[in-house]
Amino acid sequence: MKTKLLLLVVALSYALLVVAGDEAVYPKEKVAAFVVEKLDLTSLPSALRPKKEKGKKTFADYGFTTQTVNENEVVIEAAGGVRRLAIKVLDQKSSGIYVCVLEPAENGAQGKTQSVIRLKRKDSNALLKGRETFREFAACPVIGGSDSSSNSYGGD
């Protein structure tokens, strides 16, 4: 009986380790740079993503370059300066990373579109997928976009 109990405990421990190994792990430092590297742009709302092109998913695939970056904020620009996006990390939980994505206006005024996006991935090798969230942050009031686009992605 003791042997069976010991085998059961060992089997459960192993199963927990295997499951824990598949969980998505998010960094604690340089989160903005991580988001730029791992974000699947095709999962962003249409107002914020570039036009879909076959085989392209990340900022690097689309030719975006980093203009400024710090621990929790980054500004990236498309080739030729055609488009800029600013990403600010708002919160990070085991369920995902909340970011504010803003397309700044050209004259430095309030941005064209701004939205809170929850990023998450299935495992540590997957890209981050984004969905608009109804969670509100004072640092990221909603600008532009439409209510119907928010509803199509669901909330938290």
mmCIF file of C-alpha atoms in Angstrom:
data_model
loop_
_atom_site.group_PDB
_atom_site.id
_atom_site.type_symbol
_atom_site.label_atom_id
_atom_site.label_comp_id
_atom_site.label_asym_id
_atom_site.label_seq_id
_atom_site.Cartn_x
_atom_site.Cartn_y
_atom_site.Cartn_z
ATOM 1 C CA MET A 1 0.000 0.000 0.000
ATOM 2 C CA LYS A 2 2.840 2.418 0.844
ATOM 3 C CA THR A 3 4.483 1.660 -2.488
ATOM 4 C CA LYS A 4 1.280 2.433 -4.417
ATOM 5 C CA LEU A 5 0.849 5.692 -2.521
ATOM 6 C CA LEU A 6 4.455 6.655 -3.180
ATOM 7 C CA LEU A 7 4.069 5.875 -6.902
ATOM 8 C CA LEU A 8 0.890 7.947 -7.030
ATOM 9 C CA VAL A 9 2.630 10.940 -5.415
ATOM 10 C CA VAL A 10 5.583 10.646 -7.804
ATOM 11 C CA ALA A 11 3.270 10.370 -10.826
ATOM 12 C CA LEU A 12 1.262 13.424 -9.763
ATOM 13 C CA SER A 13 4.428 15.420 -9.129
ATOM 14 C CA TYR A 14 5.739 14.534 -12.565
ATOM 15 C CA ALA A 15 2.421 15.467 -14.182
ATOM 16 C CA LEU A 16 2.488 18.873 -12.461
ATOM 17 C CA LEU A 17 6.020 19.512 -13.709
ATOM 18 C CA VAL A 18 5.059 18.605 -17.265
ATOM 19 C CA VAL A 19 2.011 20.877 -17.199
ATOM 20 C CA ALA A 20 3.983 23.717 -15.595
ATOM 21 C CA GLY A 21 6.619 23.371 -18.303
ATOM 22 C CA ASP A 22 4.008 24.077 -20.997
ATOM 23 C CA GLU A 23 2.673 27.254 -19.400
ATOM 24 C CA ALA A 24 3.493 30.532 -21.031
ATOM 25 C CA VAL A 25 6.138 32.405 -19.100
ATOM 26 C CA TYR A 26 6.280 36.181 -19.288
ATOM 27 C CA PRO A 27 9.450 38.115 -18.462
ATOM 28 C CA LYS A 28 9.672 40.395 -15.440
ATOM 29 C CA GLU A 29 12.119 42.815 -17.078
ATOM 30 C CA LYS A 30 12.278 44.478 -20.509
ATOM 31 C CA VAL A 31 8.632 43.599 -21.070
ATOM 32 C CA ALA A 32 8.115 46.178 -23.834
ATOM 33 C CA ALA A 33 10.982 44.730 -25.882
ATOM 34 C CA PHE A 34 9.547 41.236 -25.320
ATOM 35 C CA VAL A 35 6.149 42.398 -26.620
ATOM 36 C CA VAL A 36 7.718 43.887 -29.761
ATOM 37 C CA GLU A 37 9.609 40.663 -30.431
ATOM 38 C CA LYS A 38 6.765 38.209 -29.735
ATOM 39 C CA LEU A 39 3.534 39.993 -30.724
ATOM 40 C CA ASP A 40 1.446 38.438 -33.497
ATOM 41 C CA LEU A 41 0.236 41.601 -35.253
ATOM 42 C CA THR A 42 -2.466 39.699 -37.126
ATOM 43 C CA SER A 43 -4.320 39.225 -33.826
ATOM 44 C CA LEU A 44 -4.645 42.969 -33.143
ATOM 45 C CA PRO A 45 -7.859 44.857 -33.932
ATOM 46 C CA SER A 46 -7.972 46.000 -37.567
ATOM 47 C CA ALA A 47 -7.565 49.691 -36.647
ATOM 48 C CA LEU A 48 -4.139 48.953 -35.114
ATOM 49 C CA ARG A 49 -2.623 46.250 -37.300
ATOM 50 C CA PRO A 50 -0.999 46.612 -40.684
ATOM 51 C CA LYS A 51 -2.711 45.154 -43.730
ATOM 52 C CA LYS A 52 -2.369 41.369 -43.542
ATOM 53 C CA GLU A 53 0.293 39.883 -45.785
ATOM 54 C CA LYS A 54 0.898 36.190 -46.291
ATOM 55 C CA GLY A 55 3.639 34.803 -44.060
ATOM 56 C CA LYS A 56 4.006 37.963 -41.987
ATOM 57 C CA LYS A 57 3.066 38.127 -38.306
ATOM 58 C CA THR A 58 5.605 40.078 -36.230
ATOM 59 C CA PHE A 59 6.848 43.659 -36.281
ATOM 60 C CA ALA A 60 10.135 42.430 -37.758
ATOM 61 C CA ASP A 61 8.272 40.585 -40.546
ATOM 62 C CA TYR A 62 6.492 43.810 -41.484
ATOM 63 C CA GLY A 63 9.723 45.842 -41.410
ATOM 64 C CA PHE A 64 8.984 47.894 -38.288
ATOM 65 C CA THR A 65 11.978 49.273 -36.410
ATOM 66 C CA THR A 66 12.236 50.335 -32.798
ATOM 67 C CA GLN A 67 12.546 54.099 -32.375
ATOM 68 C CA THR A 68 12.618 54.305 -28.577
ATOM 69 C CA VAL A 69 12.396 51.625 -25.918
ATOM 70 C CA ASN A 70 12.551 51.472 -22.144
ATOM 71 C CA GLU A 71 11.389 48.981 -19.524
ATOM 72 C CA ASN A 72 7.654 49.371 -20.165
ATOM 73 C CA GLU A 73 7.257 51.555 -23.260
ATOM 74 C CA VAL A 74 8.294 51.330 -26.875
ATOM 75 C CA VAL A 75 7.722 53.333 -30.051
ATOM 76 C CA ILE A 76 8.063 51.506 -33.338
ATOM 77 C CA GLU A 77 7.903 52.751 -36.900
ATOM 78 C CA ALA A 78 7.139 51.095 -40.223
ATOM 79 C CA ALA A 79 9.661 51.280 -43.042
ATOM 80 C CA GLY A 80 9.718 54.772 -44.536
ATOM 81 C CA GLY A 81 7.990 56.269 -41.509
ATOM 82 C CA VAL A 82 4.576 55.455 -42.968
ATOM 83 C CA ARG A 83 3.148 54.367 -39.623
ATOM 84 C CA ARG A 84 4.091 54.616 -35.942
ATOM 85 C CA LEU A 85 2.774 52.712 -32.953
ATOM 86 C CA ALA A 86 3.440 53.293 -29.271
ATOM 87 C CA ILE A 87 3.043 50.411 -26.840
ATOM 88 C CA LYS A 88 2.907 50.920 -23.091
ATOM 89 C CA VAL A 89 2.820 47.985 -20.656
ATOM 90 C CA LEU A 90 0.020 48.655 -18.159
ATOM 91 C CA ASP A 91 -0.120 45.475 -16.075
ATOM 92 C CA GLN A 92 1.277 41.984 -16.071
ATOM 93 C CA LYS A 93 -0.350 38.903 -14.590
ATOM 94 C CA SER A 94 0.051 35.173 -15.050
ATOM 95 C CA SER A 95 -3.023 35.396 -17.328
ATOM 96 C CA GLY A 96 -1.288 37.801 -19.697
ATOM 97 C CA ILE A 97 0.158 41.233 -20.302
ATOM 98 C CA TYR A 98 -2.080 44.298 -20.581
ATOM 99 C CA VAL A 99 -0.771 46.942 -22.964
ATOM 100 C CA CYS A 100 -1.966 50.241 -24.327
ATOM 101 C CA VAL A 101 -1.454 50.429 -28.091
ATOM 102 C CA LEU A 102 -1.597 53.931 -29.549
ATOM 103 C CA GLU A 103 -1.244 55.196 -33.068
ATOM 104 C CA PRO A 104 0.052 58.732 -32.436
ATOM 105 C CA ALA A 105 -1.292 61.615 -34.496
ATOM 106 C CA GLU A 106 1.222 63.111 -36.903
ATOM 107 C CA ASN A 107 1.210 66.569 -35.329
ATOM 108 C CA GLY A 108 1.902 65.306 -31.799
ATOM 109 C CA ALA A 109 -1.708 65.835 -30.678
ATOM 110 C CA GLN A 110 -3.878 63.152 -29.141
ATOM 111 C CA GLY A 111 -3.535 59.840 -30.964
ATOM 112 C CA LYS A 112 -5.786 58.572 -33.740
ATOM 113 C CA THR A 113 -6.564 55.252 -32.089
ATOM 114 C CA GLN A 114 -5.762 53.908 -28.645
ATOM 115 C CA SER A 115 -6.868 50.664 -27.082
ATOM 116 C CA VAL A 116 -6.156 48.350 -24.140
ATOM 117 C CA ILE A 117 -5.100 44.941 -25.393
ATOM 118 C CA ARG A 118 -4.542 41.785 -23.341
ATOM 119 C CA LEU A 119 -1.682 39.728 -24.742
ATOM 120 C CA LYS A 120 -1.234 36.074 -23.955
ATOM 121 C CA ARG A 121 0.248 32.959 -25.443
ATOM 122 C CA LYS A 122 -0.403 29.250 -25.145
ATOM 123 C CA ASP A 123 3.160 28.203 -24.364
ATOM 124 C CA SER A 124 6.647 29.646 -24.127
ATOM 125 C CA ASN A 125 7.336 29.053 -27.846
ATOM 126 C CA ALA A 126 4.159 30.700 -29.156
ATOM 127 C CA LEU A 127 3.645 34.288 -30.261
ATOM 128 C CA LEU A 128 1.597 36.672 -28.131
ATOM 129 C CA LYS A 129 -1.998 36.982 -29.319
ATOM 130 C CA GLY A 130 -3.878 40.196 -28.634
ATOM 131 C CA ARG A 131 -7.514 40.830 -27.815
ATOM 132 C CA GLU A 132 -9.191 44.082 -26.915
ATOM 133 C CA THR A 133 -10.332 44.121 -23.332
ATOM 134 C CA PHE A 134 -12.998 45.999 -21.458
ATOM 135 C CA ARG A 135 -10.644 46.439 -18.515
ATOM 136 C CA GLU A 136 -9.975 50.131 -18.053
ATOM 137 C CA PHE A 137 -6.731 51.869 -17.131
ATOM 138 C CA ALA A 138 -6.429 55.577 -16.370
ATOM 139 C CA ALA A 139 -3.181 55.602 -18.372
ATOM 140 C CA CYS A 140 -5.030 54.439 -21.500
ATOM 141 C CA PRO A 141 -8.455 55.979 -22.152
ATOM 142 C CA VAL A 142 -10.164 54.706 -25.296
ATOM 143 C CA ILE A 143 -9.568 56.924 -28.344
ATOM 144 C CA GLY A 144 -11.062 56.194 -31.762
ATOM 145 C CA GLY A 145 -12.208 52.764 -32.826
ATOM 146 C CA SER A 146 -15.802 51.656 -32.515
ATOM 147 C CA ASP A 147 -17.821 49.798 -29.937
ATOM 148 C CA SER A 148 -18.583 47.051 -32.437
ATOM 149 C CA SER A 149 -14.877 46.236 -32.856
ATOM 150 C CA SER A 150 -14.538 45.781 -29.076
ATOM 151 C CA ASN A 151 -17.525 43.494 -28.897
ATOM 152 C CA SER A 152 -16.245 41.191 -31.627
ATOM 153 C CA TYR A 153 -13.207 40.335 -29.514
ATOM 154 C CA GLY A 154 -15.047 39.793 -26.249
ATOM 155 C CA GLY A 155 -13.945 40.979 -22.870
ATOM 156 C CA ASP A 156 -12.332 39.745 -19.731
#
